[in-house]
Amino acid sequence: MLDAGGLISSMWEDVQKVRYPKKVRALGKMEATAVEIGVYECNSVHGLLQTSEHAHALIEAAQPPYSPDDVERMVAARLARRSVFERDPAPSVHFVQEEAPLRRHVGGTMVWRRQLERLLEVGRLRNVTLQVMPTNSDAHPGLDGKIELLKFPDGTAVGRSDGAFNGRRTSDPKQLRILELRYGTIRAQALPPRESLAFIEQLLGET
């Protein structure tokens, strides 16, 4: 109708993404191109694993509170990142979740149950490995905060840890080796994937 030759249609996706916080857009862009994603999360269910109800409850609990529009914008941004599971070819994705956030009834019992069911759904995907770190485990390198590692098709990588390099994102090979060592140690100490899914099923059965 506007004789734009399809230009407006092709820009629509970018226009939609502008609504999302800049930091989230950058993270989503990296996740969308990574061939391998590794995450250790200790304080909450990781964003890629959250249901919309769980994300709403977490974001609405912030102090000072966000405006309703900001809450919706942030939830939408978080859910948009889940497209990483629909990519073809699929990336290899590894999660290690601490037990404590899995027991927290964020949003109430039904929201919590749906969140556990979502974890089981994602954990059964062929390209996903989901492990649980039991609360009664020994000390491990993730006790000072979350770790994220992303590897890309050209062989480059990016990593970040709350407890290393002032929490800044890094692509320095020496620093990445440190994060990979820490993440590998965490995975080795966590429950194996099959036992982790059984553990989550057990939590569901306790309600």
PDB file of C-alpha atoms in Angstrom, residues 5-198:
ATOM      1  CA  GLY A   5       8.891  -2.876  -1.461  1.00  0.00           C
ATOM      2  CA  GLY A   6       8.620  -4.984   1.714  1.00  0.00           C
ATOM      3  CA  LEU A   7      11.018  -2.763   3.686  1.00  0.00           C
ATOM      4  CA  ILE A   8       8.500  -1.987   6.423  1.00  0.00           C
ATOM      5  CA  SER A   9       7.650  -5.667   6.876  1.00  0.00           C
ATOM      6  CA  SER A  10      11.298  -6.616   7.145  1.00  0.00           C
ATOM      7  CA  MET A  11      11.858  -3.944   9.796  1.00  0.00           C
ATOM      8  CA  TRP A  12       8.926  -5.081  11.979  1.00  0.00           C
ATOM      9  CA  GLU A  13      10.954  -7.615  13.979  1.00  0.00           C
ATOM     10  CA  ASP A  14      13.593  -4.992  14.815  1.00  0.00           C
ATOM     11  CA  VAL A  15      10.902  -2.486  15.816  1.00  0.00           C
ATOM     12  CA  GLN A  16       9.413  -5.047  18.189  1.00  0.00           C
ATOM     13  CA  LYS A  17      12.790  -5.755  19.793  1.00  0.00           C
ATOM     14  CA  VAL A  18      13.452  -2.057  20.493  1.00  0.00           C
ATOM     15  CA  ARG A  19      10.831  -2.321  23.256  1.00  0.00           C
ATOM     16  CA  TYR A  20      13.165  -4.610  25.181  1.00  0.00           C
ATOM     17  CA  PRO A  21      15.893  -3.304  27.525  1.00  0.00           C
ATOM     18  CA  LYS A  22      19.211  -2.748  25.721  1.00  0.00           C
ATOM     19  CA  LYS A  23      21.070  -5.206  27.962  1.00  0.00           C
ATOM     20  CA  VAL A  24      18.486  -7.911  27.284  1.00  0.00           C
ATOM     21  CA  ARG A  25      18.593  -7.258  23.531  1.00  0.00           C
ATOM     22  CA  ALA A  26      22.367  -7.745  23.542  1.00  0.00           C
ATOM     23  CA  LEU A  27      22.099 -10.974  25.522  1.00  0.00           C
ATOM     24  CA  GLY A  28      19.290 -12.264  23.308  1.00  0.00           C
ATOM     25  CA  LYS A  29      21.329 -11.532  20.196  1.00  0.00           C
ATOM     26  CA  MET A  30      24.274 -13.536  21.513  1.00  0.00           C
ATOM     27  CA  GLU A  31      22.065 -16.448  22.590  1.00  0.00           C
ATOM     28  CA  ALA A  32      20.443 -16.432  19.138  1.00  0.00           C
ATOM     29  CA  THR A  33      23.790 -17.023  17.408  1.00  0.00           C
ATOM     30  CA  ALA A  34      25.606 -19.215  19.949  1.00  0.00           C
ATOM     31  CA  VAL A  35      26.242 -22.871  19.102  1.00  0.00           C
ATOM     32  CA  GLU A  36      26.778 -23.752  22.764  1.00  0.00           C
ATOM     33  CA  ILE A  37      25.319 -22.157  25.896  1.00  0.00           C
ATOM     34  CA  GLY A  38      26.343 -23.080  29.419  1.00  0.00           C
ATOM     35  CA  VAL A  39      24.676 -21.610  32.502  1.00  0.00           C
ATOM     36  CA  TYR A  40      24.970 -22.056  36.249  1.00  0.00           C
ATOM     37  CA  GLU A  41      22.185 -20.306  38.182  1.00  0.00           C
ATOM     38  CA  CYS A  42      22.018 -20.101  41.949  1.00  0.00           C
ATOM     39  CA  ASN A  43      19.447 -17.507  43.031  1.00  0.00           C
ATOM     40  CA  SER A  44      16.487 -18.046  40.706  1.00  0.00           C
ATOM     41  CA  VAL A  45      15.296 -20.170  37.828  1.00  0.00           C
ATOM     42  CA  HIS A  46      17.285 -19.074  34.795  1.00  0.00           C
ATOM     43  CA  GLY A  47      15.492 -16.698  32.421  1.00  0.00           C
ATOM     44  CA  LEU A  48      15.568 -19.125  29.487  1.00  0.00           C
ATOM     45  CA  LEU A  49      13.713 -21.654  31.637  1.00  0.00           C
ATOM     46  CA  GLN A  50      11.042 -19.388  33.133  1.00  0.00           C
ATOM     47  CA  THR A  51       7.337 -19.519  32.376  1.00  0.00           C
ATOM     48  CA  SER A  52       5.550 -16.228  31.773  1.00  0.00           C
ATOM     49  CA  GLU A  53       3.782 -16.434  35.157  1.00  0.00           C
ATOM     50  CA  HIS A  54       7.040 -17.124  36.983  1.00  0.00           C
ATOM     51  CA  ALA A  55       8.767 -14.239  35.181  1.00  0.00           C
ATOM     52  CA  HIS A  56       5.897 -11.892  36.067  1.00  0.00           C
ATOM     53  CA  ALA A  57       6.082 -12.820  39.734  1.00  0.00           C
ATOM     54  CA  LEU A  58       9.845 -12.329  39.908  1.00  0.00           C
ATOM     55  CA  ILE A  59       9.861  -8.987  38.123  1.00  0.00           C
ATOM     56  CA  GLU A  60       6.856  -7.652  40.061  1.00  0.00           C
ATOM     57  CA  ALA A  61       8.689  -8.448  43.322  1.00  0.00           C
ATOM     58  CA  ALA A  62      11.446  -5.923  42.545  1.00  0.00           C
ATOM     59  CA  GLN A  63      11.911  -2.921  44.839  1.00  0.00           C
ATOM     60  CA  PRO A  64      11.398  -0.144  43.963  1.00  0.00           C
ATOM     61  CA  PRO A  65       8.616  -1.609  41.826  1.00  0.00           C
ATOM     62  CA  TYR A  66       8.539  -1.336  38.052  1.00  0.00           C
ATOM     63  CA  SER A  67       5.583   0.239  36.288  1.00  0.00           C
ATOM     64  CA  PRO A  68       3.044  -2.200  34.785  1.00  0.00           C
ATOM     65  CA  ASP A  69       4.269  -1.287  31.284  1.00  0.00           C
ATOM     66  CA  ASP A  70       7.870  -1.969  32.252  1.00  0.00           C
ATOM     67  CA  VAL A  71       6.906  -5.309  33.783  1.00  0.00           C
ATOM     68  CA  GLU A  72       5.174  -6.372  30.574  1.00  0.00           C
ATOM     69  CA  ARG A  73       8.103  -5.174  28.474  1.00  0.00           C
ATOM     70  CA  MET A  74      10.634  -7.085  30.580  1.00  0.00           C
ATOM     71  CA  VAL A  75       8.560 -10.263  30.632  1.00  0.00           C
ATOM     72  CA  ALA A  76       8.159 -10.093  26.859  1.00  0.00           C
ATOM     73  CA  ALA A  77      11.909  -9.700  26.462  1.00  0.00           C
ATOM     74  CA  ARG A  78      12.576 -12.674  28.706  1.00  0.00           C
ATOM     75  CA  LEU A  79      10.107 -14.904  26.875  1.00  0.00           C
ATOM     76  CA  ALA A  80      11.432 -13.845  23.464  1.00  0.00           C
ATOM     77  CA  ARG A  81      14.816 -15.322  24.392  1.00  0.00           C
ATOM     78  CA  ARG A  82      13.232 -18.774  24.590  1.00  0.00           C
ATOM     79  CA  SER A  83      13.283 -18.903  20.780  1.00  0.00           C
ATOM     80  CA  VAL A  84      16.778 -20.327  21.251  1.00  0.00           C
ATOM     81  CA  PHE A  85      15.091 -23.708  21.797  1.00  0.00           C
ATOM     82  CA  GLU A  86      13.388 -23.500  18.384  1.00  0.00           C
ATOM     83  CA  ARG A  87      16.503 -22.863  16.319  1.00  0.00           C
ATOM     84  CA  ASP A  88      17.561 -25.195  13.515  1.00  0.00           C
ATOM     85  CA  PRO A  89      20.251 -26.372  13.803  1.00  0.00           C
ATOM     86  CA  ALA A  90      19.702 -26.427  17.549  1.00  0.00           C
ATOM     87  CA  PRO A  91      22.462 -25.175  19.857  1.00  0.00           C
ATOM     88  CA  SER A  92      23.818 -27.341  22.641  1.00  0.00           C
ATOM     89  CA  VAL A  93      22.451 -25.911  25.901  1.00  0.00           C
ATOM     90  CA  HIS A  94      23.575 -26.865  29.409  1.00  0.00           C
ATOM     91  CA  PHE A  95      21.937 -25.712  32.643  1.00  0.00           C
ATOM     92  CA  VAL A  96      22.963 -26.270  36.249  1.00  0.00           C
ATOM     93  CA  GLN A  97      20.297 -25.058  38.692  1.00  0.00           C
ATOM     94  CA  GLU A  98      20.695 -24.851  42.427  1.00  0.00           C
ATOM     95  CA  GLU A  99      18.055 -26.755  44.373  1.00  0.00           C
ATOM     96  CA  ALA A 100      16.901 -23.836  46.547  1.00  0.00           C
ATOM     97  CA  PRO A 101      15.190 -21.773  43.774  1.00  0.00           C
ATOM     98  CA  LEU A 102      13.370 -24.904  42.618  1.00  0.00           C
ATOM     99  CA  ARG A 103      11.729 -25.177  46.046  1.00  0.00           C
ATOM    100  CA  ARG A 104      10.651 -21.517  46.216  1.00  0.00           C
ATOM    101  CA  HIS A 105       6.918 -21.177  45.484  1.00  0.00           C
ATOM    102  CA  VAL A 106       7.282 -18.044  43.351  1.00  0.00           C
ATOM    103  CA  GLY A 107       3.822 -16.820  42.325  1.00  0.00           C
ATOM    104  CA  GLY A 108       1.981 -19.430  44.377  1.00  0.00           C
ATOM    105  CA  THR A 109       1.662 -23.198  44.223  1.00  0.00           C
ATOM    106  CA  MET A 110       0.108 -23.498  40.747  1.00  0.00           C
ATOM    107  CA  VAL A 111       2.627 -21.117  39.158  1.00  0.00           C
ATOM    108  CA  TRP A 112       5.390 -23.036  40.905  1.00  0.00           C
ATOM    109  CA  ARG A 113       4.052 -26.376  39.628  1.00  0.00           C
ATOM    110  CA  ARG A 114       3.852 -25.093  36.045  1.00  0.00           C
ATOM    111  CA  GLN A 115       7.418 -23.847  36.371  1.00  0.00           C
ATOM    112  CA  LEU A 116       8.624 -27.300  37.446  1.00  0.00           C
ATOM    113  CA  GLU A 117       6.702 -28.853  34.551  1.00  0.00           C
ATOM    114  CA  ARG A 118       8.425 -26.413  32.194  1.00  0.00           C
ATOM    115  CA  LEU A 119      11.818 -27.475  33.557  1.00  0.00           C
ATOM    116  CA  LEU A 120      10.960 -31.102  32.837  1.00  0.00           C
ATOM    117  CA  GLU A 121       9.781 -30.200  29.335  1.00  0.00           C
ATOM    118  CA  VAL A 122      12.972 -28.330  28.468  1.00  0.00           C
ATOM    119  CA  GLY A 123      15.208 -30.847  30.246  1.00  0.00           C
ATOM    120  CA  ARG A 124      13.902 -33.608  27.962  1.00  0.00           C
ATOM    121  CA  LEU A 125      14.852 -31.802  24.743  1.00  0.00           C
ATOM    122  CA  ARG A 126      17.567 -33.632  22.823  1.00  0.00           C
ATOM    123  CA  ASN A 127      19.895 -30.624  22.722  1.00  0.00           C
ATOM    124  CA  VAL A 128      19.441 -29.650  26.394  1.00  0.00           C
ATOM    125  CA  THR A 129      21.184 -30.920  29.512  1.00  0.00           C
ATOM    126  CA  LEU A 130      19.596 -29.894  32.809  1.00  0.00           C
ATOM    127  CA  GLN A 131      21.309 -30.650  36.120  1.00  0.00           C
ATOM    128  CA  VAL A 132      20.366 -29.854  39.699  1.00  0.00           C
ATOM    129  CA  MET A 133      22.953 -28.895  42.322  1.00  0.00           C
ATOM    130  CA  PRO A 134      21.679 -30.294  45.642  1.00  0.00           C
ATOM    131  CA  THR A 135      21.710 -27.964  48.626  1.00  0.00           C
ATOM    132  CA  ASN A 136      23.590 -30.583  50.653  1.00  0.00           C
ATOM    133  CA  SER A 137      26.480 -30.717  48.169  1.00  0.00           C
ATOM    134  CA  ASP A 138      30.043 -29.775  49.058  1.00  0.00           C
ATOM    135  CA  ALA A 139      31.422 -26.290  48.394  1.00  0.00           C
ATOM    136  CA  HIS A 140      31.878 -25.574  44.679  1.00  0.00           C
ATOM    137  CA  PRO A 141      33.130 -22.702  42.458  1.00  0.00           C
ATOM    138  CA  GLY A 142      29.644 -21.288  41.876  1.00  0.00           C
ATOM    139  CA  LEU A 143      28.917 -20.240  45.431  1.00  0.00           C
ATOM    140  CA  ASP A 144      29.808 -16.626  44.657  1.00  0.00           C
ATOM    141  CA  GLY A 145      27.321 -16.250  41.809  1.00  0.00           C
ATOM    142  CA  LYS A 146      26.013 -17.309  38.429  1.00  0.00           C
ATOM    143  CA  ILE A 147      28.172 -18.250  35.450  1.00  0.00           C
ATOM    144  CA  GLU A 148      27.340 -17.894  31.750  1.00  0.00           C
ATOM    145  CA  LEU A 149      29.380 -19.221  28.818  1.00  0.00           C
ATOM    146  CA  LEU A 150      28.468 -18.789  25.144  1.00  0.00           C
ATOM    147  CA  LYS A 151      30.410 -20.207  22.182  1.00  0.00           C
ATOM    148  CA  PHE A 152      29.899 -19.100  18.570  1.00  0.00           C
ATOM    149  CA  PRO A 153      30.305 -20.694  15.116  1.00  0.00           C
ATOM    150  CA  ASP A 154      33.555 -18.837  14.373  1.00  0.00           C
ATOM    151  CA  GLY A 155      35.252 -20.348  17.433  1.00  0.00           C
ATOM    152  CA  THR A 156      34.976 -17.241  19.613  1.00  0.00           C
ATOM    153  CA  ALA A 157      33.366 -17.279  23.041  1.00  0.00           C
ATOM    154  CA  VAL A 158      32.007 -14.929  25.695  1.00  0.00           C
ATOM    155  CA  GLY A 159      31.664 -15.553  29.409  1.00  0.00           C
ATOM    156  CA  ARG A 160      30.561 -13.854  32.576  1.00  0.00           C
ATOM    157  CA  SER A 161      30.535 -14.701  36.261  1.00  0.00           C
ATOM    158  CA  ASP A 162      29.260 -12.765  39.253  1.00  0.00           C
ATOM    159  CA  GLY A 163      32.346 -13.831  41.195  1.00  0.00           C
ATOM    160  CA  ALA A 164      35.079 -13.182  38.628  1.00  0.00           C
ATOM    161  CA  PHE A 165      36.523 -10.197  36.755  1.00  0.00           C
ATOM    162  CA  ASN A 166      34.182  -7.765  38.551  1.00  0.00           C
ATOM    163  CA  GLY A 167      31.195  -9.473  36.948  1.00  0.00           C
ATOM    164  CA  ARG A 168      32.084  -8.080  33.520  1.00  0.00           C
ATOM    165  CA  ARG A 169      31.577  -9.979  30.279  1.00  0.00           C
ATOM    166  CA  THR A 170      34.871 -11.283  28.900  1.00  0.00           C
ATOM    167  CA  SER A 171      36.208 -12.836  25.706  1.00  0.00           C
ATOM    168  CA  ASP A 172      39.811 -13.041  26.903  1.00  0.00           C
ATOM    169  CA  PRO A 173      41.035 -16.646  26.361  1.00  0.00           C
ATOM    170  CA  LYS A 174      42.808 -16.829  29.735  1.00  0.00           C
ATOM    171  CA  GLN A 175      39.773 -15.599  31.630  1.00  0.00           C
ATOM    172  CA  LEU A 176      37.472 -17.886  29.640  1.00  0.00           C
ATOM    173  CA  ARG A 177      39.590 -20.892  30.606  1.00  0.00           C
ATOM    174  CA  ILE A 178      39.088 -19.988  34.269  1.00  0.00           C
ATOM    175  CA  LEU A 179      35.316 -19.762  33.810  1.00  0.00           C
ATOM    176  CA  GLU A 180      35.262 -23.043  31.865  1.00  0.00           C
ATOM    177  CA  LEU A 181      37.224 -24.754  34.630  1.00  0.00           C
ATOM    178  CA  ARG A 182      34.786 -23.466  37.253  1.00  0.00           C
ATOM    179  CA  TYR A 183      31.763 -24.443  35.178  1.00  0.00           C
ATOM    180  CA  GLY A 184      33.153 -27.895  34.463  1.00  0.00           C
ATOM    181  CA  THR A 185      33.731 -28.459  38.183  1.00  0.00           C
ATOM    182  CA  ILE A 186      30.163 -27.367  38.948  1.00  0.00           C
ATOM    183  CA  ARG A 187      28.720 -29.756  36.371  1.00  0.00           C
ATOM    184  CA  ALA A 188      30.800 -32.592  37.764  1.00  0.00           C
ATOM    185  CA  GLN A 189      29.441 -32.004  41.285  1.00  0.00           C
ATOM    186  CA  ALA A 190      25.784 -31.608  40.262  1.00  0.00           C
ATOM    187  CA  LEU A 191      23.337 -34.483  39.906  1.00  0.00           C
ATOM    188  CA  PRO A 192      23.496 -36.247  36.512  1.00  0.00           C
ATOM    189  CA  PRO A 193      20.755 -35.223  34.040  1.00  0.00           C
ATOM    190  CA  ARG A 194      18.555 -38.297  34.555  1.00  0.00           C
ATOM    191  CA  GLU A 195      18.736 -37.998  38.348  1.00  0.00           C
ATOM    192  CA  SER A 196      18.064 -34.260  38.073  1.00  0.00           C
ATOM    193  CA  LEU A 197      14.825 -34.795  36.142  1.00  0.00           C
ATOM    194  CA  ALA A 198      13.797 -37.460  38.669  1.00  0.00           C
TER     195      ALA A 198
END
